Short mmCIF file of C-alpha atoms in Angstrom, two decimals:
data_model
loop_
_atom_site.label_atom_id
_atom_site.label_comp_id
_atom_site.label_asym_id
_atom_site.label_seq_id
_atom_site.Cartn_x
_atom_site.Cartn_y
_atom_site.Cartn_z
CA UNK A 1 121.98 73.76 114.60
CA UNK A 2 119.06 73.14 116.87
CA UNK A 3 116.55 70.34 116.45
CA UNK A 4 114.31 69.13 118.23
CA UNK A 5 112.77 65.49 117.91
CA UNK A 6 109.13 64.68 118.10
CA UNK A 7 107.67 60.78 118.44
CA UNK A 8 105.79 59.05 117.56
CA UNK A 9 105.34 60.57 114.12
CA UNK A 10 101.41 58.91 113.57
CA UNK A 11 98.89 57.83 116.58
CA UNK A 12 95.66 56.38 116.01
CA UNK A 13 93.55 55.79 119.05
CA UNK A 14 90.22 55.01 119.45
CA UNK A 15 87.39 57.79 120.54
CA UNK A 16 88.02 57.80 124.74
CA UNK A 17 91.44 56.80 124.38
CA UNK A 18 94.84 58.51 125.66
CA UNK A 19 97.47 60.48 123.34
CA UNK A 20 100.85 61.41 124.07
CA UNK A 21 103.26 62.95 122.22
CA UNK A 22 107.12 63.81 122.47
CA UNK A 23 109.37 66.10 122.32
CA UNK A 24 113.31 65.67 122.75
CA UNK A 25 116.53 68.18 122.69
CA UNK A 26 120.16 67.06 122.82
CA UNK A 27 120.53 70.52 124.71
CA UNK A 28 119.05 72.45 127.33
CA UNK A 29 116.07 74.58 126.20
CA UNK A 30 114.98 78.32 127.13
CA UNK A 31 111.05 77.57 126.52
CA UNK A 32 109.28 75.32 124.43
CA UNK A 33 105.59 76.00 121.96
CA UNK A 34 103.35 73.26 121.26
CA UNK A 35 100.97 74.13 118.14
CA UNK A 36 97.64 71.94 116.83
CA UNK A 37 97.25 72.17 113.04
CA UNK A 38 93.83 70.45 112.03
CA UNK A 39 93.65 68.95 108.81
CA UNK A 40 93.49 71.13 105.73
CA UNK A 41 94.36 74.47 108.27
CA UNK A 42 97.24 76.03 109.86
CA UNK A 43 98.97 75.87 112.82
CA UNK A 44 97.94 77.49 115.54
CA UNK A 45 99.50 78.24 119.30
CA UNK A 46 98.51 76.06 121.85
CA UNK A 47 101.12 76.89 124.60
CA UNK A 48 104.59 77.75 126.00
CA UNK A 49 106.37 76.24 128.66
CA UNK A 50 109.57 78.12 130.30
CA UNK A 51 110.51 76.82 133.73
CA UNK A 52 112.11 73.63 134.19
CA UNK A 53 109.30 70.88 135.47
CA UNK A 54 106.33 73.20 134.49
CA UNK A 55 103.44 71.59 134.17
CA UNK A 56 100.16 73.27 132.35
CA UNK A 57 96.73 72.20 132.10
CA UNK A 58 93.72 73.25 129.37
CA UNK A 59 91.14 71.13 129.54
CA UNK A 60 91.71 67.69 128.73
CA UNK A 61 95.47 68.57 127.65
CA UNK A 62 98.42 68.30 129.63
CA UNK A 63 101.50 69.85 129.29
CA UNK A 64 104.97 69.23 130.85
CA UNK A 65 108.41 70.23 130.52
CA UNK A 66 111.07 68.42 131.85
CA UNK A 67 113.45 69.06 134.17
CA UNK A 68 116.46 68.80 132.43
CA UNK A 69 114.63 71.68 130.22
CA UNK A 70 115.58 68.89 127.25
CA UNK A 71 112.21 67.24 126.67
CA UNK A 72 108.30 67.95 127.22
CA UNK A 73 105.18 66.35 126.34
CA UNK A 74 101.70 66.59 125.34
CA UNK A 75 99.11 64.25 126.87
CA UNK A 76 95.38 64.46 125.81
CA UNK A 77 92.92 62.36 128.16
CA UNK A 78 90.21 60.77 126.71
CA UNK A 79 90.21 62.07 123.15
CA UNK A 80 87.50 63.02 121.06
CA UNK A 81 87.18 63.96 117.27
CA UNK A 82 87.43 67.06 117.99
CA UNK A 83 91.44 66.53 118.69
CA UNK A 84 92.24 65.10 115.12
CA UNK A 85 95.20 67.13 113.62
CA UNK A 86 98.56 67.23 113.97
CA UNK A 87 100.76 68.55 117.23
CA UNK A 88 103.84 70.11 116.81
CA UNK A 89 106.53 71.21 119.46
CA UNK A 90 109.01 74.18 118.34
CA UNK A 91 111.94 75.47 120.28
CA UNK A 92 114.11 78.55 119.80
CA UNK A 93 116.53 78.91 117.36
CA UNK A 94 120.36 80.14 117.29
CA UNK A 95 118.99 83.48 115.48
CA UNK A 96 115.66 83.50 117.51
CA UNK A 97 113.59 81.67 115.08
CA UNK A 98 111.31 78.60 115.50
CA UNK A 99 112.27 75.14 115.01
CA UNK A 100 109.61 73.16 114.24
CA UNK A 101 109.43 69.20 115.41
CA UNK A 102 108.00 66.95 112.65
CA UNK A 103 104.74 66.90 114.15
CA UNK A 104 102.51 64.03 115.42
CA UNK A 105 99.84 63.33 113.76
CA UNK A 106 96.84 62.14 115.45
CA UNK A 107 93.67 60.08 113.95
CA UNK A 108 90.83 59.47 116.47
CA UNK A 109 88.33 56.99 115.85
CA UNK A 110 84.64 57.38 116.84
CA UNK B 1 91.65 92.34 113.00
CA UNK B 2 92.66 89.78 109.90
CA UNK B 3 95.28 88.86 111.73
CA UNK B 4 97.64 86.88 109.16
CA UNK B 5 96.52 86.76 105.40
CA UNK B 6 97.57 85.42 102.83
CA UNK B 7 97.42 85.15 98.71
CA UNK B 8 96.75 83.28 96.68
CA UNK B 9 95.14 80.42 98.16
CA UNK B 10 95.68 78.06 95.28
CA UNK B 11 98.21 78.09 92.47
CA UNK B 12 99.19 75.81 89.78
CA UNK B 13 102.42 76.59 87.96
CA UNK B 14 104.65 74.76 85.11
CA UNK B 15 108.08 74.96 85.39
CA UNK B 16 109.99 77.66 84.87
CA UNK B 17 107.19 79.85 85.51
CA UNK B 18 107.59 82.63 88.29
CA UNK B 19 105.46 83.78 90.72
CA UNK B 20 105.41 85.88 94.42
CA UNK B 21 103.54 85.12 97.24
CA UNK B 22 102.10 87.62 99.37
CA UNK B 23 101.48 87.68 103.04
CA UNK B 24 100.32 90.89 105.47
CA UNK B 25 99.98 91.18 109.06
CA UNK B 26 97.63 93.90 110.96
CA UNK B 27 99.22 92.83 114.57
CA UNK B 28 101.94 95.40 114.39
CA UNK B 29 104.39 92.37 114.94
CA UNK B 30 108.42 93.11 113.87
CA UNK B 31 109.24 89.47 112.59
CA UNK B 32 107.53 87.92 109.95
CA UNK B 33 108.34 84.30 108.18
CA UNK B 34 108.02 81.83 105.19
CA UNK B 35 107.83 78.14 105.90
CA UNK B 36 107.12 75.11 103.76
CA UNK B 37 105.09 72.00 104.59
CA UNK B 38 105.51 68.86 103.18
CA UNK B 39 103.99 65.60 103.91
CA UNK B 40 106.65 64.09 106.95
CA UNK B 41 108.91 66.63 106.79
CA UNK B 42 106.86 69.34 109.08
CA UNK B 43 107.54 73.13 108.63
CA UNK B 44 110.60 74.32 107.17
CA UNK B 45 111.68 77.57 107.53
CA UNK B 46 113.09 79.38 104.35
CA UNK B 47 113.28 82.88 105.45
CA UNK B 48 112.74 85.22 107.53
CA UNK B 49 112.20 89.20 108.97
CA UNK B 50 113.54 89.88 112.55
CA UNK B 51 112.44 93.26 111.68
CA UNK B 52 111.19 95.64 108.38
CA UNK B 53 114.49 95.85 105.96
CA UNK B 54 115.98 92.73 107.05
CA UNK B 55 115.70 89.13 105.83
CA UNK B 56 117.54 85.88 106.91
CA UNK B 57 118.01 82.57 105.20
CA UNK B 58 116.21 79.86 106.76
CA UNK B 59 116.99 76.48 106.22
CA UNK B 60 115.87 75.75 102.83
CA UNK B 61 116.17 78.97 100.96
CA UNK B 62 117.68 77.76 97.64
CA UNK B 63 115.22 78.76 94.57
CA UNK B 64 113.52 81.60 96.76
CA UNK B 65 113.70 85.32 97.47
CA UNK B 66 112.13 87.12 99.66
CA UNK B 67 111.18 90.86 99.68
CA UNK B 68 109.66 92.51 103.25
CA UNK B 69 108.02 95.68 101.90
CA UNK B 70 107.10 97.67 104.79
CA UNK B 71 106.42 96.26 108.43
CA UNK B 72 103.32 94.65 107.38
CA UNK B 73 104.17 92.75 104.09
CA UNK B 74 106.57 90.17 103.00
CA UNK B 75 106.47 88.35 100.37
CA UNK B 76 107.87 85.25 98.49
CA UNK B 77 109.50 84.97 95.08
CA UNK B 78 109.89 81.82 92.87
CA UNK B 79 112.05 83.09 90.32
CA UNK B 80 111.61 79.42 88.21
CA UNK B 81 109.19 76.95 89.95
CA UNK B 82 110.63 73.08 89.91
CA UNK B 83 108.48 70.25 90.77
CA UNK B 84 110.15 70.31 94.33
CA UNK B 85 109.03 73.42 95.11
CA UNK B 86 105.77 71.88 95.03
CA UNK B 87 103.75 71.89 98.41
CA UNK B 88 101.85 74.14 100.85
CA UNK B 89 103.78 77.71 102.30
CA UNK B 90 102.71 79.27 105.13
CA UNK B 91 103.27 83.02 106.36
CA UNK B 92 103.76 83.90 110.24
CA UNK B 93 104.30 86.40 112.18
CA UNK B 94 105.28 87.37 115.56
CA UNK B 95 106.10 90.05 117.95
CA UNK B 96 109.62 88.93 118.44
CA UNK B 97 112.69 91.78 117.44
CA UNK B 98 115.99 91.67 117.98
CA UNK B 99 117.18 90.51 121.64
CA UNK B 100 113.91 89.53 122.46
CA UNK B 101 112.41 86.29 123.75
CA UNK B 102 110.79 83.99 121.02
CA UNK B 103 107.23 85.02 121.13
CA UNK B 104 103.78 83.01 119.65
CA UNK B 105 103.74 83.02 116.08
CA UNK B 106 100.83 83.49 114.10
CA UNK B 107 99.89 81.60 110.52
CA UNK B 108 98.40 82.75 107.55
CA UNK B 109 95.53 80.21 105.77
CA UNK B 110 98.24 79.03 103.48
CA UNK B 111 99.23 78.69 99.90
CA UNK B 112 98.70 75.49 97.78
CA UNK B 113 101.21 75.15 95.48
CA UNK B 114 101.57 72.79 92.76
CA UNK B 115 104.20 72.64 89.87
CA UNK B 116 103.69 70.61 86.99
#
């Protein structure tokens, strides 16, 4: 079935630093969801990407899906405390369900 | 709106013990979902709702049933808890039906189970 893979699995940075994270299919994709879960909460929707090469911005994250429509990334830019949690990428299941990557989790030190 | 909910928040079982899990939705939304979250594994889907009187399996649906009550509620059975079954579910929902594009799901707070 589907899966999708999602590196690295733990990132610590330090308070100012860059975070990326990574999502990759062995097939072509229709759309891909990213989704922050902070610690102790639930996850919650962050964004969807559907065209091939579409790149999104909120803020201080970046989103991009590649062209092949096989992987896409998250990069925060100078990250604060605020961005501590973990990121997840999902993708579309055979039956219309989400797959859920592993999830990266992120620790940011002040 | 209350958006996803969820109950209870906590639970503490010993084995063989049963229990449901309840989840409601006040979006309106057709599919609903159980996953399970353990520590490197991410979510895990064990069932799901496309739509009210259906239910799929998932990918880990052994030890579970599911019952989705009316378009709002759908709920999670442990028939006999195992220590495996230990770890935290969470309840989603979304607006996506049959033929329809994936759509954004929504969680629930979560349910902490443990099982001695």
């Amino acid at each position: 079935g589907q899966q999708v893979m999602q590196i690295p699995q733990y990132q610590h940075v330090q308070e100012g630093e860059d975070f990326t994270t990574y999502c990759n299919s062995s097939t072509t994709l229709s759309n891909i969801q990213w989704y922050k879960q902070r610690p102790g909460g639930h996850p919650v929707f962050l964004i969807q990407l559907v065209k091939s090469g579409e790149v999104k911005k909120q803020k201080r994250l970046t989103f991009q899906f590649g062209e092949a429509k096989k992987n896409s990334s998250l990069h925060i830019t100078a990250t604060q405390t605020t961005d501590v949690g973990t990121y997840f990428c999902a993708v579309r299941g055979s039956q219309g369900n989400l797959i859920f990557g592993k999830g990266t989790k992120l620790s940011v030190k002040p | 709106n209350a958006g996803v909910t969820q109950t209870p928040k906590f639970q503490v079982l010993k084995t063989g013990q049963s229990m449901t899990l309840q989840c409601a939705q006040d979006m309106n939304h057709n599919s609903m979902y159980w996953y399970r979250q353990d520590p490197g594994m991410g979510l895990r889907l064990i069932y799901y709702s496309a739509s009210e009187g259906t239910t799929d399996k998932g990918e880990v649906p052994n030890g579970y049933n599911v019952s989705r009550l009316n378009k709002r509620e759908f709920s999670l059975r442990l028939e006999s808890a195992a220590p495996s079954q230990t770890s935290v579910y969470f309840c989603a929902s979304s607006s996506l039906g049959r033929g329809t594009r994936t759509d954004t799901q929504y969680f629930g707070p979560g349910t902490r189970l443990t099982v001695l």
